[in-house]
Coordinates of C-alpha atoms and ligand atoms in Angstrom, one line a residue:
M3 CA -69.1 -5.9 100.8
N4 CA -72.2 -3.7 101.3
D5 CA -75.7 -5.2 101.8
R6 CA -77.5 -3.2 99.1
K7 CA -79.6 -5.1 96.6
R8 CA -78.0 -3.5 93.6
K9 CA -74.3 -4.3 93.0
R10 CA -72.2 -1.1 93.1
I11 CA -69.6 -0.7 90.4
V12 CA -67.2 2.1 91.1
I13 CA -65.2 3.4 88.2
L14 CA -62.1 5.5 88.9
G15 CA -61.3 7.9 86.1
G16 CA -63.5 9.7 83.5
G17 CA -61.2 9.4 80.5
F18 CA -61.8 7.2 77.4
A19 CA -61.6 3.9 79.4
G20 CA -63.8 5.0 82.4
V21 CA -66.5 6.8 80.4
Y22 CA -66.9 4.1 77.8
T23 CA -67.1 1.4 80.5
A24 CA -69.9 3.4 82.2
M25 CA -71.7 4.0 78.9
Q26 CA -71.9 0.2 78.2
L27 CA -72.9 -0.5 81.9
E28 CA -75.7 2.0 81.5
K29 CA -77.1 0.0 78.6
A30 CA -77.1 -3.1 80.8
A31 CA -78.7 -1.2 83.6
R32 CA -81.6 -0.1 81.4
R33 CA -82.5 -3.8 80.9
R34 CA -82.5 -4.7 84.6
D35 CA -82.2 -2.5 87.7
D36 CA -79.5 -4.5 89.5
L37 CA -76.5 -2.2 88.9
E38 CA -75.5 1.0 90.6
I39 CA -72.8 2.9 88.7
I40 CA -70.5 5.4 90.3
L41 CA -67.8 7.3 88.4
I42 CA -65.2 9.3 90.2
N43 CA -63.2 11.9 88.2
K44 CA -61.2 15.0 89.0
D45 CA -63.2 17.1 86.6
N46 CA -66.8 17.1 85.6
Y47 CA -65.9 16.8 81.9
F48 CA -64.5 14.3 79.6
V49 CA -61.5 15.4 77.4
F50 CA -61.2 14.4 73.8
Q51 CA -57.4 14.4 73.9
P52 CA -56.7 13.9 70.2
M53 CA -58.0 17.4 69.5
L54 CA -56.3 19.1 72.5
A55 CA -53.4 20.5 70.4
E56 CA -55.9 22.5 68.4
V57 CA -57.0 24.4 71.6
V58 CA -53.4 25.7 71.7
S59 CA -53.7 27.3 68.3
G60 CA -57.4 28.2 68.7
S61 CA -58.4 26.1 65.6
V62 CA -61.2 24.8 67.9
G63 CA -62.9 26.7 70.7
M64 CA -61.7 26.4 74.3
L65 CA -64.6 24.1 75.4
D66 CA -65.1 22.2 72.1
T67 CA -62.8 19.3 73.0
V68 CA -64.6 18.6 76.3
S69 CA -68.0 17.2 77.1
P70 CA -69.8 17.3 80.5
I71 CA -69.8 13.7 81.9
R72 CA -73.3 14.2 83.4
R73 CA -74.8 14.6 79.9
M74 CA -72.9 11.6 78.5
L75 CA -73.8 9.4 81.4
P76 CA -77.3 10.3 82.7
R77 CA -77.7 7.0 84.8
T78 CA -74.3 7.2 86.5
D79 CA -73.6 8.9 89.8
L80 CA -70.7 11.3 89.1
Y81 CA -68.4 12.2 92.0
V82 CA -66.3 15.2 90.9
R83 CA -63.6 14.5 93.4
E84 CA -60.0 13.4 93.5
V85 CA -59.4 9.8 94.5
E86 CA -57.0 9.8 97.4
A87 CA -56.8 6.2 98.4
I88 CA -57.9 2.7 97.2
D89 CA -58.4 0.0 99.8
T90 CA -58.7 -3.3 98.1
V91 CA -59.0 -5.2 101.4
N92 CA -62.0 -3.4 102.8
Q93 CA -63.2 -2.6 99.3
T94 CA -63.5 1.2 99.7
I95 CA -62.4 4.3 97.9
T96 CA -61.5 7.5 99.7
T97 CA -61.8 10.8 97.9
T98 CA -60.7 14.3 98.7
P99 CA -63.2 16.3 100.9
G100 CA -65.6 18.8 99.4
F101 CA -66.9 21.9 101.2
K102 CA -67.0 19.9 104.4
P103 CA -63.5 18.9 105.5
Q104 CA -64.3 15.2 106.0
A105 CA -63.0 12.3 104.1
N106 CA -65.5 10.7 101.8
V107 CA -65.4 6.9 101.8
I108 CA -67.3 4.9 99.0
P109 CA -67.6 1.1 99.3
Y110 CA -67.7 -0.9 96.1
D111 CA -68.7 -4.4 94.9
H112 CA -66.7 -4.1 91.6
L113 CA -63.9 -1.7 91.0
V114 CA -62.8 -0.4 87.6
L115 CA -59.3 1.2 87.5
A116 CA -59.2 3.6 84.6
L117 CA -56.9 6.4 85.9
G118 CA -54.7 6.7 82.9
N119 CA -51.0 7.6 83.2
V120 CA -49.2 10.8 84.2
T121 CA -46.4 13.0 82.9
D122 CA -44.0 12.7 85.8
F123 CA -41.2 15.2 86.1
R124 CA -40.0 13.9 89.5
G125 CA -36.2 13.4 89.6
L126 CA -35.6 15.8 86.7
R127 CA -33.9 19.0 87.9
G128 CA -36.1 22.0 87.5
L129 CA -38.8 20.3 85.4
P130 CA -41.5 20.1 88.1
E131 CA -41.1 23.9 88.5
H132 CA -40.6 25.1 85.0
A133 CA -41.8 22.6 82.4
I134 CA -45.4 22.7 81.3
P135 CA -47.1 19.2 80.8
F136 CA -49.5 18.6 77.9
K137 CA -52.2 16.2 79.0
N138 CA -55.5 18.0 79.8
L139 CA -57.5 21.0 79.0
S140 CA -56.0 23.2 81.6
D141 CA -52.5 22.5 80.2
A142 CA -53.7 23.4 76.7
L143 CA -55.3 26.7 77.9
F144 CA -52.2 27.5 80.0
I145 CA -49.9 27.0 77.0
R146 CA -52.1 29.1 74.7
N147 CA -52.2 32.0 77.2
H148 CA -48.6 31.7 78.0
V149 CA -47.5 31.8 74.3
I150 CA -49.6 35.0 73.7
H151 CA -48.2 36.5 76.9
V152 CA -44.5 36.0 75.8
L153 CA -45.4 37.4 72.3
E154 CA -46.8 40.5 74.0
E155 CA -43.7 40.8 76.1
A156 CA -41.3 40.3 73.2
A157 CA -43.1 43.0 71.2
I158 CA -42.2 45.6 73.8
E159 CA -38.8 44.3 74.7
H160 CA -36.5 46.7 72.8
A161 CA -33.8 47.2 75.4
H162 CA -32.6 43.6 75.6
P163 CA -32.5 41.7 72.3
E164 CA -31.3 38.5 74.1
L165 CA -34.4 38.5 76.2
R166 CA -36.5 39.1 73.2
R167 CA -35.0 36.1 71.4
Q168 CA -35.4 34.0 74.5
L169 CA -39.1 35.0 74.6
L170 CA -39.5 34.0 71.0
T171 CA -37.9 30.6 71.5
F172 CA -40.4 27.7 72.2
V173 CA -39.1 24.3 73.2
V174 CA -41.2 21.1 73.2
A175 CA -39.7 17.8 74.6
G176 CA -41.1 14.5 73.3
G177 CA -41.7 13.6 69.7
G178 CA -44.6 11.1 70.2
F179 CA -48.1 11.8 69.0
S180 CA -48.9 14.5 71.6
G181 CA -45.5 16.2 71.4
A182 CA -45.5 16.2 67.6
E183 CA -49.0 17.6 67.4
V184 CA -48.5 20.3 70.0
V185 CA -45.3 21.5 68.4
A186 CA -46.9 21.6 65.0
E187 CA -49.9 23.6 66.3
L188 CA -47.8 26.0 68.3
N189 CA -45.5 26.6 65.4
D190 CA -48.4 27.3 63.1
F191 CA -50.0 29.6 65.6
V192 CA -46.9 31.7 66.4
R193 CA -46.0 32.1 62.7
R194 CA -49.6 33.0 61.7
V195 CA -50.1 35.7 64.4
I196 CA -46.6 37.2 64.2
G197 CA -47.8 39.6 61.6
N198 CA -50.0 41.2 64.3
Y199 CA -46.7 42.3 66.0
P200 CA -45.0 44.6 63.5
Q201 CA -42.2 45.2 66.1
L202 CA -41.2 41.6 65.9
D203 CA -38.9 40.1 63.2
P204 CA -40.4 36.6 62.2
S205 CA -36.9 35.3 61.6
E206 CA -36.2 35.6 65.4
V207 CA -38.9 33.0 66.1
R208 CA -37.4 29.6 67.0
V209 CA -39.5 26.5 67.6
V210 CA -37.5 23.4 68.8
L211 CA -38.7 19.8 69.1
L212 CA -36.5 17.5 71.2
H213 CA -36.8 13.8 70.8
A214 CA -34.7 11.0 72.5
L215 CA -34.8 8.6 69.5
D216 CA -33.5 8.8 66.0
R217 CA -36.9 9.7 64.5
I218 CA -40.1 11.2 65.8
L219 CA -43.5 9.4 65.9
P220 CA -42.0 6.0 66.7
E221 CA -45.5 4.5 66.7
L222 CA -45.7 5.1 62.9
D223 CA -44.1 3.5 59.9
V224 CA -40.6 4.9 59.3
K225 CA -41.6 6.5 55.9
L226 CA -44.4 8.4 57.4
A227 CA -42.3 9.5 60.4
L228 CA -39.6 10.8 58.0
Y229 CA -42.3 12.6 55.9
A230 CA -43.6 14.2 59.1
Q231 CA -40.0 15.3 60.0
K232 CA -39.6 16.8 56.6
I233 CA -42.8 18.7 56.7
M234 CA -42.1 20.1 60.1
A235 CA -38.6 21.2 59.2
Q236 CA -40.0 23.0 56.1
R237 CA -42.4 24.9 58.4
G238 CA -39.5 26.1 60.5
I239 CA -39.4 23.6 63.3
E240 CA -35.9 22.7 64.4
I241 CA -35.9 18.9 65.3
R242 CA -33.2 17.7 67.5
L243 CA -33.1 13.9 67.5
N244 CA -31.2 11.6 69.9
T245 CA -31.5 14.4 72.4
K246 CA -32.9 14.4 75.9
L247 CA -34.1 17.2 78.1
T248 CA -32.2 16.7 81.4
A249 CA -32.9 19.9 83.4
A250 CA -34.6 23.2 83.3
T251 CA -34.6 26.6 84.9
G252 CA -37.0 29.5 84.4
D253 CA -34.6 30.7 81.7
E254 CA -33.3 27.6 80.0
A255 CA -33.9 24.1 78.8
I256 CA -30.8 22.0 79.5
L257 CA -30.1 19.1 77.1
D258 CA -28.1 15.9 77.7
D259 CA -25.3 17.1 75.3
G260 CA -24.8 20.1 77.5
T261 CA -26.6 22.6 75.2
R262 CA -28.6 25.3 77.0
L263 CA -31.5 26.7 75.1
A264 CA -32.6 30.1 76.4
T265 CA -36.4 30.0 76.5
K266 CA -39.3 31.1 78.6
T267 CA -41.6 28.4 77.1
L268 CA -40.8 24.7 77.8
I269 CA -43.4 22.1 77.2
S270 CA -42.7 18.5 77.9
T271 CA -44.9 15.5 77.1
V272 CA -42.3 13.1 78.5
P273 CA -41.6 11.1 80.6
S274 CA -45.0 9.3 80.7
S275 CA -45.2 7.4 84.0
P276 CA -47.6 5.1 85.8
H277 CA -50.3 6.8 87.9
P278 CA -49.0 7.3 91.5
L279 CA -52.2 5.7 92.9
I280 CA -51.7 2.6 90.9
D281 CA -48.2 2.5 92.2
T282 CA -49.5 2.2 95.8
L283 CA -51.6 -0.9 95.1
D284 CA -50.5 -4.3 96.1
L285 CA -51.6 -5.8 92.7
P286 CA -49.6 -7.4 90.0
K287 CA -47.9 -4.9 87.7
E288 CA -45.2 -4.7 85.0
R289 CA -43.5 -1.4 84.3
G290 CA -46.1 0.2 86.6
R291 CA -49.1 -0.9 84.5
L292 CA -51.6 -3.4 86.0
L293 CA -51.4 -6.9 84.7
V294 CA -54.9 -8.1 83.6
E295 CA -56.3 -11.3 82.2
P296 CA -57.7 -11.1 78.6
T297 CA -61.1 -10.4 80.3
L298 CA -59.6 -7.2 81.8
R299 CA -59.9 -8.6 85.3
V300 CA -56.8 -7.8 87.3
R301 CA -54.8 -11.0 87.7
G302 CA -55.4 -12.8 91.0
T303 CA -58.6 -10.8 91.9
Q304 CA -62.3 -11.4 91.6
N305 CA -63.8 -8.0 91.4
I306 CA -61.1 -5.6 90.2
W307 CA -60.9 -4.6 86.6
A308 CA -58.3 -2.4 84.9
L309 CA -58.1 -0.9 81.4
G310 CA -56.8 2.0 79.4
D311 CA -53.4 3.6 79.9
C312 CA -53.0 2.3 83.4
A313 CA -53.3 -1.4 82.4
L314 CA -51.2 -3.8 80.4
V315 CA -53.9 -5.5 78.3
P316 CA -52.9 -8.7 76.4
L317 CA -54.0 -9.2 72.8
P318 CA -54.7 -12.6 71.2
D319 CA -51.4 -12.3 69.2
G320 CA -49.4 -12.2 72.5
K321 CA -48.6 -8.5 72.3
F322 CA -50.1 -5.8 74.5
S323 CA -52.6 -3.1 73.7
P324 CA -50.9 0.3 73.0
P325 CA -51.9 3.2 75.2
T326 CA -54.3 4.8 72.8
A327 CA -57.9 6.1 72.9
Q328 CA -59.1 3.6 70.2
F329 CA -58.0 0.7 72.5
A330 CA -59.3 2.3 75.7
I331 CA -62.8 2.7 74.1
R332 CA -63.1 -0.9 73.0
Q333 CA -61.6 -2.1 76.3
G334 CA -64.4 -0.2 78.1
K335 CA -67.0 -2.1 76.3
T336 CA -65.4 -5.5 77.0
A337 CA -64.9 -4.6 80.7
A338 CA -68.5 -3.6 81.2
D339 CA -69.9 -6.7 79.5
N340 CA -67.6 -8.9 81.6
I341 CA -68.6 -7.1 84.9
V342 CA -72.3 -7.6 84.0
A343 CA -71.5 -11.3 83.2
A344 CA -69.8 -11.7 86.6
I345 CA -72.8 -10.2 88.4
R346 CA -75.7 -11.7 86.5
G347 CA -73.9 -15.0 85.5
G348 CA -72.5 -15.5 82.1
E349 CA -69.3 -16.2 80.2
P350 CA -66.7 -13.5 80.2
K351 CA -65.2 -12.5 76.8
S352 CA -61.6 -11.9 76.0
F353 CA -60.6 -8.5 74.7
R354 CA -59.8 -8.5 71.0
F355 CA -59.4 -5.5 68.7
T356 CA -57.4 -4.9 65.5
E357 CA -56.2 -1.4 65.2
Q358 CA -57.8 0.4 62.3
G359 CA -55.3 3.1 61.8
K360 CA -53.0 5.8 63.3
L361 CA -53.2 9.5 62.5
A362 CA -51.1 12.5 63.5
A363 CA -51.9 16.1 62.5
L364 CA -48.9 18.2 61.5
G365 CA -50.6 21.5 61.4
H366 CA -51.1 23.8 58.4
R367 CA -53.5 21.4 56.6
S368 CA -51.3 18.3 56.6
A369 CA -51.1 15.1 58.5
V370 CA -49.8 11.6 58.3
A371 CA -52.0 8.5 58.5
Q372 CA -51.7 4.8 58.5
V373 CA -55.1 3.3 57.8
F374 CA -55.7 -0.4 57.2
G375 CA -52.0 -0.8 56.5
I376 CA -51.9 2.0 53.8
N377 CA -49.7 5.1 54.3
I378 CA -51.3 8.4 53.5
S379 CA -49.7 11.9 54.0
G380 CA -50.4 15.5 53.2
A381 CA -53.7 17.2 52.7
L382 CA -55.7 14.0 52.1
A383 CA -54.4 12.6 55.4
W384 CA -55.3 15.9 57.1
F385 CA -58.9 15.7 55.6
M386 CA -59.2 12.1 56.9
W387 CA -57.8 13.2 60.3
R388 CA -60.5 15.9 60.6
T389 CA -63.3 13.7 59.3
I390 CA -62.5 10.7 61.5
Y391 CA -62.0 12.6 64.7
L392 CA -65.0 14.8 64.1
L393 CA -67.2 11.6 63.9
K394 CA -65.6 10.2 67.0
L395 CA -66.2 13.3 69.1
P396 CA -69.1 12.6 71.5
G397 CA -72.4 14.3 70.8
W398 CA -73.8 16.0 67.6
G399 CA -73.8 19.4 69.3
R400 CA -70.1 19.3 69.9
R401 CA -69.4 18.0 66.4
L402 CA -71.3 20.9 64.9
K403 CA -69.4 23.4 67.0
V404 CA -66.0 21.9 66.0
A405 CA -67.0 21.8 62.3
A406 CA -68.0 25.5 62.5
S407 CA -64.7 26.4 64.3
W408 CA -62.7 24.6 61.6
T409 CA -64.7 26.2 58.8
F410 CA -64.2 29.7 60.2
D411 CA -60.5 28.9 60.9
L412 CA -60.0 28.4 57.1
F413 CA -60.9 32.0 56.4
L414 CA -60.4 34.1 59.6
P415 CA -57.2 34.9 61.4
P416 CA -56.5 33.0 64.6
E417 CA -57.9 34.4 67.9
L418 CA -55.3 36.4 69.8
V419 CA -57.0 37.1 73.1
Q420 CA -54.9 36.4 76.2
L421 CA -57.0 35.3 79.2
R422 CA -55.5 35.8 82.6
L423 CA -56.6 32.6 84.3
T424 CA -55.1 33.8 87.6
N425 CA -54.4 37.2 89.1
S426 CA -51.4 36.3 91.1
T427 CA -48.2 34.3 90.7
G428 CA -48.4 34.0 94.6
V429 CA -46.2 31.3 95.9
A430 CA -44.1 29.4 93.4
H431 CA -41.4 26.7 93.4
E432 CA -38.4 27.6 91.3
H433 CA -35.2 25.9 90.3
F434 CA -31.8 27.5 89.4
E435 CA -28.6 25.9 88.2
P436 CA -25.1 26.6 89.5
G437 CA -23.7 29.9 88.3
Q438 CA -27.2 31.2 87.5
E439 CA -28.2 34.5 89.1
V440 CA -31.5 34.5 90.9
F441 CA -31.5 38.3 90.8
R442 CA -28.9 41.0 90.1
Q443 CA -27.9 44.1 92.0
G444 CA -30.0 47.0 90.8
D445 CA -33.0 44.8 89.7
L446 CA -36.4 45.7 91.0
G447 CA -37.4 43.7 94.1
D448 CA -40.4 41.6 93.3
R449 CA -40.1 38.4 95.3
I450 CA -38.6 37.0 98.5
Y451 CA -36.9 33.5 98.3
I452 CA -36.8 30.7 100.9
I453 CA -34.2 28.1 100.1
A454 CA -35.5 24.5 100.2
Q455 CA -32.4 22.8 98.8
G456 CA -28.9 23.9 97.6
K457 CA -26.7 26.8 98.3
A458 CA -26.4 30.4 97.0
E459 CA -23.9 33.2 97.5
V460 CA -24.7 36.8 98.0
V461 CA -22.2 39.2 96.2
R462 CA -22.0 43.0 96.0
H463 CA -20.4 44.8 93.1
E464 CA -18.5 47.8 94.5
R465 CA -16.2 50.1 92.5
G466 CA -15.5 47.4 89.9
R467 CA -14.9 44.7 92.4
E468 CA -17.0 41.7 93.4
L469 CA -17.3 41.2 97.2
R470 CA -18.7 38.0 98.6
L471 CA -21.1 38.9 101.5
A472 CA -22.5 35.6 102.5
Q473 CA -23.4 32.0 101.6
L474 CA -26.9 30.8 102.3
G475 CA -28.3 27.3 102.6
P476 CA -31.6 25.4 103.3
G477 CA -34.0 27.1 105.6
E478 CA -32.5 30.6 105.0
Y479 CA -34.1 33.3 102.9
F480 CA -33.0 36.2 100.8
G481 CA -34.5 39.1 98.9
E482 CA -36.3 40.6 101.9
M483 CA -34.4 44.0 101.9
A484 CA -35.7 45.3 98.6
L485 CA -39.2 44.3 99.6
L486 CA -39.2 45.8 103.0
N487 CA -37.4 49.0 102.0
Q488 CA -39.1 49.2 98.6
T489 CA -35.8 49.7 96.9
T490 CA -33.9 48.0 94.2
R491 CA -31.7 44.9 95.0
N492 CA -28.5 45.9 96.7
A493 CA -26.7 42.7 95.9
T494 CA -26.6 39.8 93.5
V495 CA -27.7 36.3 94.5
R496 CA -25.9 33.6 92.5
C497 CA -26.3 29.8 92.8
V498 CA -23.4 27.7 94.1
T499 CA -25.1 24.4 93.7
P500 CA -28.5 23.4 92.1
L501 CA -31.0 25.5 94.0
D502 CA -34.6 24.9 94.8
V503 CA -36.5 27.8 96.3
L504 CA -40.0 28.8 97.4
S505 CA -40.5 32.3 96.1
I506 CA -43.3 34.6 97.4
H507 CA -44.5 37.5 95.3
K508 CA -44.2 40.9 97.0
R509 CA -48.0 41.3 97.0
E510 CA -48.5 38.2 99.2
F511 CA -45.4 39.0 101.2
S512 CA -46.8 42.5 102.0
V513 CA -50.1 41.0 103.2
L514 CA -48.2 38.6 105.5
A515 CA -45.9 41.3 106.8
A516 CA -48.8 43.7 107.5
N517 CA -50.9 41.1 109.3
L518 CA -48.2 39.3 111.2
P519 CA -46.2 41.9 113.1
A520 CA -44.0 39.3 114.7
M521 CA -42.9 38.0 111.3
R522 CA -42.2 41.5 110.1
E523 CA -40.1 42.2 113.2
S524 CA -38.1 39.0 112.7
F525 CA -37.4 39.9 109.0
E526 CA -36.4 43.4 110.0
Q527 CA -34.0 42.1 112.7
V528 CA -32.3 39.8 110.2
M529 CA -32.2 42.6 107.7
T530 CA -30.5 45.0 110.2
Q531 CA -28.0 42.3 111.1
R532 CA -27.2 41.6 107.4
R533 CA -26.8 45.4 106.7
Q534 CA -24.4 45.8 109.6
T535 CA -22.3 42.8 108.5
T536 CA -22.2 44.2 104.9
E537 CA -21.2 47.6 106.1
A538 CA -18.4 46.1 108.2
R539 CA -17.1 44.1 105.3
L540 CA -17.3 47.0 103.0
A541 CA -15.4 49.2 105.5
L542 CA -12.7 46.5 105.8
T543 CA -12.2 46.3 102.0
A544 CA -12.4 50.0 101.4
Ligands
LIG846 C1 -52.4 15.3 73.9 C2 -52.7 13.9 73.6 C3 -53.1 13.5 72.3 C4 -53.5 12.2 72.1 N1 -53.9 11.8 70.8 C5 -54.3 10.6 70.6 C6 -54.8 10.2 69.3 O1 -54.7 11.0 68.4 N2 -55.3 8.9 69.1 C7 -55.3 8.0 70.1 O2 -55.8 6.9 69.9 N3 -54.9 8.4 71.4 C8 -54.4 9.6 71.6 N4 -53.9 9.9 72.9 C9 -53.8 8.9 73.9 C10 -55.2 8.7 74.5 O3 -55.8 10.0 74.9 C11 -55.1 7.9 75.8 O4 -54.6 6.6 75.4 C12 -56.4 7.7 76.4 O5 -56.9 8.9 76.9 C13 -56.4 6.7 77.6 O6 -57.6 6.7 78.2 P1 -57.6 6.4 79.8 O7 -59.1 6.5 80.2 O8 -56.9 5.2 80.2 O9 -56.9 7.6 80.5 P2 -57.3 9.2 80.5 O10 -58.0 9.5 79.2 O11 -56.0 9.9 80.8 O12 -58.3 9.3 81.7 C14 -57.9 9.2 83.0 C15 -58.9 10.0 83.9 O13 -58.6 9.8 85.2 C16 -58.7 11.0 85.9 N5 -57.9 10.9 87.1 C17 -56.6 10.7 87.2 N6 -56.2 10.7 88.5 C18 -57.3 10.9 89.2 C19 -57.6 11.0 90.6 N7 -56.6 10.8 91.6 N8 -58.9 11.2 91.0 C20 -59.9 11.4 90.1 N9 -59.7 11.3 88.8 C21 -58.4 11.0 88.4 C22 -58.2 12.0 84.9 O14 -58.6 13.3 85.3 C23 -58.7 11.5 83.6 O15 -60.0 12.0 83.4 C24 -53.5 11.2 73.2 C25 -53.1 11.6 74.4 C26 -52.7 12.9 74.7 C27 -52.3 13.3 76.1

């Protein structure tokens, strides 16, 4: 506990739950100067997630779904940092260092845990390396740019029709709200802009939605979900129900029934998992979410509060709050009032809220909605979706911008500019499946690979025969010859077992080799040895 006069409330997370808690606390701080409010968030902006899918299609501008937290919370101290550790014994929070490489430790009197949840690909072969999550603004921007990039590539891919079809196949895993909305927007976008690529045949476009259950949008009434499925199918989305994504490579999505979908675009909104920092806490949890009292205080604690997607919040009817923005906003208000009551003295209130409705946009001016128990679908639901979310968007300036974007979008073709967000593909983790070729003899040498896990074999095709040159395992590398000699690949590398590698682009490799003579020499020695072994083998088999 610190000895300051004002009580310090530290909020972790600047999403719906954290920001709305701070907003309500600011109201209380205006009346009496006894509260110090600190909010720690990775980014300096708040993301209005319900509209994120529209960033993918460009129906709204890139920055229209985000608001600077500083403007929303003028009386709160914002720390744009990543939370690294939470110490509930010494009542401190440690964040990542800034420009100075020193840990930043912030003590608290009251702690609000509002870190949300994460899309966690751990344990799923190849997903951490190759699946794109869809959770925040950077994901939406990445997807948009990637989709434009593959369209540009497909348009000039005349020599390999299989590769062109792979480039034109888009796979989304997870048919909940976020998966359904992103697949609908992506499908709309691709089919609207395909006319700008006269080289491409629209019938080659394939958009696939994978869902583990027997219908999408399980949060909605069955009739609405089936309507949504019908609309999506009519728009050309292929929905695969009772199907799970089990693995991925840079070339394929691998499904639990053994199907392999050749694609260069795999988006996955599942599985949704508890936040890893919440996992580390010695506090009561169920299925990874923090157990709280109806007042939102974490069970068995005095000054720790939890809400939003990272908490399991009980409702008066014995059920738990669903992980949605509507609930997180209301929980924020209750948590703030109860923290103030705990500091100033007063009766805490129990959280109660009756859901007003559920809405999901299906793209192309249609949506499904369940409002006050009534099911609505089609254009009316779409109009309601837009009106309700426009009014919920924080700030009039932002609302005006979105309204303008939507109006222009009705008349103008979608924006098709690809922004290169990074100049280099530098160092990347990649996953390959057994039998898959990492590269082929005769390919251009663009990367060197270091094996982290798994085995690969090196084979040479010589006069119609395949000769096995070596088997490589963890800690070994391959692909150096083409880079050092600036030639094409002189052998094929094929996976024997699932293979995880660290691959380094030739640009970065050349800089390392030029500046680290010892490293270059060691690579050259290995290369010479390998060349001699290969020549000896070839001589034997000649
Ligand atoms: C694409 C999408 C569409 C959605 N559509 C709807 C919808 O239409 N209607 C609806 O009601 N709900 C919708 N939801 C769900 C809704 O957005 C969530 O329920 C809501 O955001 C939960 O709020 P939260 O504050 O608990 O978590 P979040 O909003 O996820 O906020 C958590 C915050 O914590 C920050 N954070 C996480 N880890 C750290 C760290 N280590 N250090 C610092 N900061 C950190 C994150 O950056 C984030 O700002 C949607 C969700 C998604 C992903």
